[in-house]
CSV table of C-alpha atoms in Angstrom, one decimal:
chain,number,residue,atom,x,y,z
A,28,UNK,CA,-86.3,1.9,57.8
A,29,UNK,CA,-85.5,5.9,57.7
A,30,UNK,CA,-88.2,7.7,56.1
A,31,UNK,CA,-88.4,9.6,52.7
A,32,UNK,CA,-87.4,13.0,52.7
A,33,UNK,CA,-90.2,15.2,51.4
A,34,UNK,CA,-91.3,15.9,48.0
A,35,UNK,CA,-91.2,19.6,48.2
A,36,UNK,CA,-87.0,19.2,49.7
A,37,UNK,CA,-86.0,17.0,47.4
A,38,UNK,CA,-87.1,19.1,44.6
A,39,UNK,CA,-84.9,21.8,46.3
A,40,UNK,CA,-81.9,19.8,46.3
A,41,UNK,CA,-82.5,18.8,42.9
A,42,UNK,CA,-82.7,22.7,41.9
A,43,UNK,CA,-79.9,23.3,44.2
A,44,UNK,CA,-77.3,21.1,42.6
A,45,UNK,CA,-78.7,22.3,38.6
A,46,UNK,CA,-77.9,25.6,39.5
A,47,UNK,CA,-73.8,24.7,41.1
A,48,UNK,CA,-73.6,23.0,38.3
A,49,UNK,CA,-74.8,25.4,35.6
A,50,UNK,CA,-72.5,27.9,37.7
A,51,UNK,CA,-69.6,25.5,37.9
A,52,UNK,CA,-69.7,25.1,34.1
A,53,UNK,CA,-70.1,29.0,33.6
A,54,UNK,CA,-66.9,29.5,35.5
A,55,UNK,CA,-65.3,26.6,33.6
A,56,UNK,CA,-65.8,28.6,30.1
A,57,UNK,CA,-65.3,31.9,31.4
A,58,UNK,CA,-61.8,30.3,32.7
A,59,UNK,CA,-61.2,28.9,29.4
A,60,UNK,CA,-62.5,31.8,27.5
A,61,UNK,CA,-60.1,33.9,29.7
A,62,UNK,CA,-57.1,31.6,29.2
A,63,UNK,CA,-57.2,31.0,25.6
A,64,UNK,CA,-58.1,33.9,23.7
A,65,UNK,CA,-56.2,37.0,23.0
A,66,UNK,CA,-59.5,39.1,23.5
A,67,UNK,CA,-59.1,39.1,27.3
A,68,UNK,CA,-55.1,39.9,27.1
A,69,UNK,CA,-56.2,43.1,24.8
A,70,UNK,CA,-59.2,43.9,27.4
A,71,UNK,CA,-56.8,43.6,30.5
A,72,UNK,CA,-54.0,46.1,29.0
A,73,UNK,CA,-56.9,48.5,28.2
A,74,UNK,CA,-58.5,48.5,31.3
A,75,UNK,CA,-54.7,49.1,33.1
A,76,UNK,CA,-54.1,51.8,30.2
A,77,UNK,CA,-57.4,53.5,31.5
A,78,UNK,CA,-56.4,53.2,34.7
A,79,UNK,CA,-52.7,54.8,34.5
A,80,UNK,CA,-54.4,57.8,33.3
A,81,UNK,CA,-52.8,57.4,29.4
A,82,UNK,CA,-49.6,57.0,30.9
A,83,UNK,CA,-49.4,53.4,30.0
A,84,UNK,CA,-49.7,52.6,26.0
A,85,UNK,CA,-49.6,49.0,24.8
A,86,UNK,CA,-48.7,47.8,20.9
A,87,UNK,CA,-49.7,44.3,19.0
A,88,UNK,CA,-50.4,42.0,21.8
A,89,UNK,CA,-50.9,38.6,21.2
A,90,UNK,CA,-51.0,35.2,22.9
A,91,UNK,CA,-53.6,34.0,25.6
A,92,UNK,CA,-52.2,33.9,29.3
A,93,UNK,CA,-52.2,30.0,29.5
A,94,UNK,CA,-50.1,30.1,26.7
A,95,UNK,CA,-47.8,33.1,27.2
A,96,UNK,CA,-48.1,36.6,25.9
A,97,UNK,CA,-46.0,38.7,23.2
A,98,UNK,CA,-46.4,42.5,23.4
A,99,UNK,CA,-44.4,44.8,20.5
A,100,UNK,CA,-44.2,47.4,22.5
A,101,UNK,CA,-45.0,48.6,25.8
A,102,UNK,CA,-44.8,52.5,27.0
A,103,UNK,CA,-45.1,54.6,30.6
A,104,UNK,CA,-44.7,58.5,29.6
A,105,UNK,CA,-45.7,60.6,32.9
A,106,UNK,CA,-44.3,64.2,34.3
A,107,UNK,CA,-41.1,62.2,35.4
A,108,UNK,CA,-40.1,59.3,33.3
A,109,UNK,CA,-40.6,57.9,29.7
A,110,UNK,CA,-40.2,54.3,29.7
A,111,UNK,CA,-40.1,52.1,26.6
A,112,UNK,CA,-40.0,48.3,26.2
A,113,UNK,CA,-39.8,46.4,23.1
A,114,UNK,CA,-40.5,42.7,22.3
A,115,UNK,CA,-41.8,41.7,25.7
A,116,UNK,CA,-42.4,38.1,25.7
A,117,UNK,CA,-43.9,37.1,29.4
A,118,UNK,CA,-44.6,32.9,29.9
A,119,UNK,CA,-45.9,32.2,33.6
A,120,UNK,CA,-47.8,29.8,36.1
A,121,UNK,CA,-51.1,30.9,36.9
A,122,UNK,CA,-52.0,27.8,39.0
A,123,UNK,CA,-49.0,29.3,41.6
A,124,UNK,CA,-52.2,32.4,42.7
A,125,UNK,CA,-53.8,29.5,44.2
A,126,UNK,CA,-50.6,29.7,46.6
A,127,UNK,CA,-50.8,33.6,46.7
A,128,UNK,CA,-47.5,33.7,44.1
A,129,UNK,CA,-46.8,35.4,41.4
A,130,UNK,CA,-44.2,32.9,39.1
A,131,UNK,CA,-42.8,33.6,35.8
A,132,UNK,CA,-41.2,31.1,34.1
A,133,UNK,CA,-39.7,33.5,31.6
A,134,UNK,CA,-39.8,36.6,30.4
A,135,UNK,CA,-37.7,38.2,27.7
A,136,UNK,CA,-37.1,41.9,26.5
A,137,UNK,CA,-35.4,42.7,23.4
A,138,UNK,CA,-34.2,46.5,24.1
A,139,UNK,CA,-35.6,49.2,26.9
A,140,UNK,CA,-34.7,52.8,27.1
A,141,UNK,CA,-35.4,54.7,30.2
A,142,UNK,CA,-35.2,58.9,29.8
A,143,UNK,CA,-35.3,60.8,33.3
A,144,UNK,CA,-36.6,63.7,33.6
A,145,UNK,CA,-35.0,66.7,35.7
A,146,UNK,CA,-37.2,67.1,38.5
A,147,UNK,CA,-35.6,69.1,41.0
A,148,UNK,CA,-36.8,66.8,44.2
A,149,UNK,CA,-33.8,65.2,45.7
A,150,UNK,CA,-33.9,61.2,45.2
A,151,UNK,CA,-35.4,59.9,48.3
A,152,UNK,CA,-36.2,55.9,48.8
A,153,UNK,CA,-40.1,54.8,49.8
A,154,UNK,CA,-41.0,53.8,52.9
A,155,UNK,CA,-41.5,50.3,51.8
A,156,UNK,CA,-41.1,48.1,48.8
A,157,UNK,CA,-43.1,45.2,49.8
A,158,UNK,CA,-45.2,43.2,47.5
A,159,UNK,CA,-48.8,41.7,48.4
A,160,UNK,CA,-47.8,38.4,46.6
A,161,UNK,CA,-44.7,36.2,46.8
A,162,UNK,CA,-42.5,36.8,43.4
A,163,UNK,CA,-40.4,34.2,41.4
A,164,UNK,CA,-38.8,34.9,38.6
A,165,UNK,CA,-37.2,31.8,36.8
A,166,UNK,CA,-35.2,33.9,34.0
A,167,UNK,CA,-35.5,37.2,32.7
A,168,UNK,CA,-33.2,38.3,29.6
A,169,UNK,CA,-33.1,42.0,28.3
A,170,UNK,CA,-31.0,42.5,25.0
A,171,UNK,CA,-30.4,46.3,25.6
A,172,UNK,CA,-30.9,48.4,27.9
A,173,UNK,CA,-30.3,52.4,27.6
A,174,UNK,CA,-30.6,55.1,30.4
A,175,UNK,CA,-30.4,58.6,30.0
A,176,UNK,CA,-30.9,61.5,32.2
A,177,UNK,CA,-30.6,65.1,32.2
A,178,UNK,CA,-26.7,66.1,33.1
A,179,UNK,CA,-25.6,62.6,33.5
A,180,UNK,CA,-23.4,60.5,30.8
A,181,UNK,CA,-26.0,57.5,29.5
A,182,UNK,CA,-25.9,54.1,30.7
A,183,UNK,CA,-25.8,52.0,27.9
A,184,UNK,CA,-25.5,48.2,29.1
A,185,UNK,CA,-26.6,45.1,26.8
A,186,UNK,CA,-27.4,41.0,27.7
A,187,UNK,CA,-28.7,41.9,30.9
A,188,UNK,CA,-29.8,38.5,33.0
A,189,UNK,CA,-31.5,37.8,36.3
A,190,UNK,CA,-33.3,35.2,38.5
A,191,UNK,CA,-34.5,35.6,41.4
A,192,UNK,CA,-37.6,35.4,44.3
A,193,UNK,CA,-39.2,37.9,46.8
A,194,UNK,CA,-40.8,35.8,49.8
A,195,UNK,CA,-41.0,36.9,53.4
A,196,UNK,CA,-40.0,40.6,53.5
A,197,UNK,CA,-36.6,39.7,51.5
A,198,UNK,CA,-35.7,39.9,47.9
A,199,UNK,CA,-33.2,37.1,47.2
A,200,UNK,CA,-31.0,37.9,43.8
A,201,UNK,CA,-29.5,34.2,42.6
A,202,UNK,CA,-28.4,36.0,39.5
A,203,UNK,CA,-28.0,39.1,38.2
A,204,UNK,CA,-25.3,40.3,35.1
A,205,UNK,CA,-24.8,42.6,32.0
A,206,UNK,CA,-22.2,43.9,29.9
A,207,UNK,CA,-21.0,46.8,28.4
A,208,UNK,CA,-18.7,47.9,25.5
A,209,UNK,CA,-17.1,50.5,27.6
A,210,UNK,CA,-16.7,49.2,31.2
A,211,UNK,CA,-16.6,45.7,30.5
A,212,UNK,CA,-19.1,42.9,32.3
A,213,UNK,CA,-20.3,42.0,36.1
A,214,UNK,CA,-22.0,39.1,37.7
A,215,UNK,CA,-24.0,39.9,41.3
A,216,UNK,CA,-26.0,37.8,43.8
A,217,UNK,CA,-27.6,38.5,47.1
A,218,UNK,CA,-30.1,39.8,49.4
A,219,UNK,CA,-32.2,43.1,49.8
A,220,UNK,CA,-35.0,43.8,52.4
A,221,UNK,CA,-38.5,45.2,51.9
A,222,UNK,CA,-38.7,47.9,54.1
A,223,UNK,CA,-36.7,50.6,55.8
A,224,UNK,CA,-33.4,50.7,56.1
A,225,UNK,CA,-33.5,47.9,53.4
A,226,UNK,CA,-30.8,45.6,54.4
A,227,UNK,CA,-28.3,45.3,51.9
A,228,UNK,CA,-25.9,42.1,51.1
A,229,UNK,CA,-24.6,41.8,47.5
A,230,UNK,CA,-21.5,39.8,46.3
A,231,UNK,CA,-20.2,39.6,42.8
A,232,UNK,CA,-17.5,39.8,39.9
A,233,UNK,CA,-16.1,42.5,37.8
A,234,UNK,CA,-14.1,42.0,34.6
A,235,UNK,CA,-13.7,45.3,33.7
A,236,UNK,CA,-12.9,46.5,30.3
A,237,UNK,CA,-10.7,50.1,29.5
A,238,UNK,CA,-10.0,51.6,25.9
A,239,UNK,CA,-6.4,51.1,25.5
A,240,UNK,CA,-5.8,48.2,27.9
A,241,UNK,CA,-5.9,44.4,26.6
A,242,UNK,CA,-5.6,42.5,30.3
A,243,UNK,CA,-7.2,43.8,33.0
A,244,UNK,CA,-7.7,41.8,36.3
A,245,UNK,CA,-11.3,40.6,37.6
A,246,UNK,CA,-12.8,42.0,40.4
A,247,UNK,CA,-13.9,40.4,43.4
A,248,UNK,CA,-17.0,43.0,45.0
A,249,UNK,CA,-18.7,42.8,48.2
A,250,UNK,CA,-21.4,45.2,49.4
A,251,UNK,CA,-22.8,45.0,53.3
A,252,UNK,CA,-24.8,47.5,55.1
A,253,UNK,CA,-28.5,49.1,53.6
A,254,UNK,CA,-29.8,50.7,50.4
A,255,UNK,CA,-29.0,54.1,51.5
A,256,UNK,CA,-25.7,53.8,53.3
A,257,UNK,CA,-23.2,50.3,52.7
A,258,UNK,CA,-19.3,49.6,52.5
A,259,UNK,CA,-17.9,48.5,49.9
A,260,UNK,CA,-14.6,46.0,49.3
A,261,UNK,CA,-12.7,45.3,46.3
A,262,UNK,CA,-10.3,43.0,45.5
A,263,UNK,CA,-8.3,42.8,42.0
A,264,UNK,CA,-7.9,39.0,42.0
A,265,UNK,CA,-3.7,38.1,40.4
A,266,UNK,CA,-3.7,36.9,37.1
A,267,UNK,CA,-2.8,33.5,38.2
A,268,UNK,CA,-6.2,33.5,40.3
A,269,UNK,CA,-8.4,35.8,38.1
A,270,UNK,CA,-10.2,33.4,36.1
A,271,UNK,CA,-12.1,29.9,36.1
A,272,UNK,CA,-15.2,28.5,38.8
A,273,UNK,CA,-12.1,27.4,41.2
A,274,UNK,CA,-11.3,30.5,42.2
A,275,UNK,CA,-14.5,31.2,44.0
A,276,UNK,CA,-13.4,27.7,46.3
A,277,UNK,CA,-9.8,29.2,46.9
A,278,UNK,CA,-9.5,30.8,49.8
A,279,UNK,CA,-8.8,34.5,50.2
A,280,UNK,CA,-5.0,35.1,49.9
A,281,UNK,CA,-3.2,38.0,50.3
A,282,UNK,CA,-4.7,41.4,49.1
A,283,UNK,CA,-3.1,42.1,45.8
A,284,UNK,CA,-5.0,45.8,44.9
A,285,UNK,CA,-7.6,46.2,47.2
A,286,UNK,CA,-10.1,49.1,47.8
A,287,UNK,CA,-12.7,49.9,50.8
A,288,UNK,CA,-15.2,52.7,50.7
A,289,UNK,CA,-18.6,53.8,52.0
A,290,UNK,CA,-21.2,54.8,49.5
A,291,UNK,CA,-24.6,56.7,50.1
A,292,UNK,CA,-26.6,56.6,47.0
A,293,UNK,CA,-29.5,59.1,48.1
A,294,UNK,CA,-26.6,61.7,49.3
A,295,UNK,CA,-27.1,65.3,48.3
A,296,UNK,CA,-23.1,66.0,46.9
A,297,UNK,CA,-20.9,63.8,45.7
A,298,UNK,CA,-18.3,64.2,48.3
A,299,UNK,CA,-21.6,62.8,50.7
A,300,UNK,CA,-22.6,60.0,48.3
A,301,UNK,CA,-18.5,58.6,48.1
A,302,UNK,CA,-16.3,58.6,51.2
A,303,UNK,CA,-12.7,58.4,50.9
A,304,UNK,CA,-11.8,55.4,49.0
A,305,UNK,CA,-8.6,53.2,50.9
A,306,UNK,CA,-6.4,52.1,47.9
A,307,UNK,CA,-4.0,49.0,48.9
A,308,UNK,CA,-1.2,47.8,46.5
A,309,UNK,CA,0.5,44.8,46.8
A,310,UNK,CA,4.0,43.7,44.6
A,311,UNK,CA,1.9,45.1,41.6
A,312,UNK,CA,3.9,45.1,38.0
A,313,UNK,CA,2.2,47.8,36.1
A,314,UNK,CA,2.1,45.4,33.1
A,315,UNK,CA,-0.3,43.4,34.7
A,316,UNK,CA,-2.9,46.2,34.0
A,317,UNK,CA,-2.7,46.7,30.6
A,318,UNK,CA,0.9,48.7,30.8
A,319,UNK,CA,2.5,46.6,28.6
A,320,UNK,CA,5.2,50.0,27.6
A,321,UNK,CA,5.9,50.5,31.7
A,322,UNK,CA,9.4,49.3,33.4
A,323,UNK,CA,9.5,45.9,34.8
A,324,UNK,CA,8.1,47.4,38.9
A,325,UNK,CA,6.6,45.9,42.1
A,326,UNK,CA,4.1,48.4,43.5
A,327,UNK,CA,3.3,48.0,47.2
A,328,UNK,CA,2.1,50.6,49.4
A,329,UNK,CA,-1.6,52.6,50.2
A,330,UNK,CA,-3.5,55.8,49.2
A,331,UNK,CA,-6.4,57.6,49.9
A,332,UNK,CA,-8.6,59.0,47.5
A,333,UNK,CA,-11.5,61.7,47.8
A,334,UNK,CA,-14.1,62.3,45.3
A,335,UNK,CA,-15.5,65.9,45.6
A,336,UNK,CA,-17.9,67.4,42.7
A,337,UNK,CA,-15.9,67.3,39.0
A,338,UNK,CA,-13.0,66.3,40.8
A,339,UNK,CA,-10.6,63.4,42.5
A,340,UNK,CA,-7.8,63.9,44.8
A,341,UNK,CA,-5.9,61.6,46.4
């Protein structure tokens, strides 16, 4: 028969195991306390408003993070930028940090406006856009979105949607559209890389939209090369194959307006940032884009056009 363990040990365990689980029940209610009040969602944007500095201000937040949280308004104003969301609504998984990710379920913005300010240091890309946590993003929905900035026309796009994951050094975009009033509507997908020269592979739609012009045709794009420096191809799909999920099966026919470029974002002139742009025409009526006046035509042939500062040539 084993013998008893000691008095004094078996007190110690005893003491031991009152203490895990007076610990174990603190954690528990600090968990709870943490994912069902609004208290901690007002502490935590304080603490990151303290920490930006003032930069970051934060408006009527409610909700617990179990549950999902609804912010009015949230605001980043520094030197370079002035940022401004409205109606943030943000619903995620917080069991997915257990497996080191970061996963929203949904998040919705009713309007952001984004006002540059002139700086005079030429746009350069970071060294790295990595993230210490894998990302998912299940759907995110942003009503409006407005960008202005000193000496350029203002983007104004609305029903902007996207889903999409960062894991292993790659950002994969499943979905990514928006419209506008004045240039009409696009739908992307694809790849970008984390770190330098950030691999770039996009592919997507156009249906663009021109004052004056009731049919235009859609837009086949595709984008290969990096964030800095990529080709782009363009295809104006024929009216008979513009529209409809079976035209994405098809395969590619003959090249009915086509148009290849290189573009260099981060380029100091505009002549640098656009290379000459390879226009290819192919039995094109002019009333298929919109020219509804023009004689009956077919258009075949190719140009070259080169966009310098304030102007095009061709």
């Amino acid at each position: 028969m084993a013998a008893r363990a000691p008095g004094p040990l078996r007190l110690l365990a005893r003491v031991v195991g009152i203490v895990l689980a007076a610990l174990l029940l603190a954690v528990t209610v600090a968990l709870w306390w943490v994912g069902q009040t609004t208290a901690f969602v007002d502490f935590a944007l304080a603490r990151a408003a303290a920490a930006s500095g003032g930069a970051l201000q934060a408006v009527a937040a409610r909700g617990t993070l179990l549950g999902g949280v609804r912010v009015e308004s949230l605001r980043w104003r520094d030197d370079a930028r002035d940022v401004e969301l409205r109606g943030v609504s943000v619903a995620w998984r917080p069991a997915a940090l257990l497996r080191r990710e970061l996963h929203f379920v949904r998040i919705e913005v009713a309007s952001a406006s984004v006002r540059l300010r002139e700086s005079g240091a030429a746009l350069a890309l970071p060294p790295s856009l990595a993230l210490p946590l894998n990302v998912t993003v299940d759907a995110l929905g942003l009503g409006r979105l407005q960008v202005a900035s000193s000496g350029a026309a203002a983007l104004d796009v609305e029903r902007v949607g996207f889903s999409g994951r960062y894991r292993s050094g790659t950002y994969r975009i499943d979905h990514l559209s928006a419209s506008s009033a004045q240039w009409g509507e696009a739908r992307l997908q694809g790849r970008l890389g984390d770190s330098a020269p950030f691999a770039l592979e996009l592919t997507g739609r156009v249906a663009a939209r021109i004052a004056g012009r009731e049919t235009l045709p859609r837009i086949r794009v595709l984008a290969d090369g990096t964030l800095e420096d990529f080709a782009v191809a363009a295809q104006a799909l024929p009216p008979d194959a513009a529209a409809g999920a079976e035209a994405d099966a098809r395969p590619p026919g003959p090249v009915w307006i086509g148009l290849d470029t290189r573009v260099r974002p981060f380029a100091a002139s505009a002549a640098q940032r656009v290379a000459p742009i390879d226009v290819t025409l192919d039995g094109v009526d002019p009333a298929q884009l919109g020219f509804v006046d023009a004689p009956r035509a077919r258009v075949s042939g190719s140009a070259t056009i080169r966009v310098g500062e304030g102007r095009i040539a061709g």
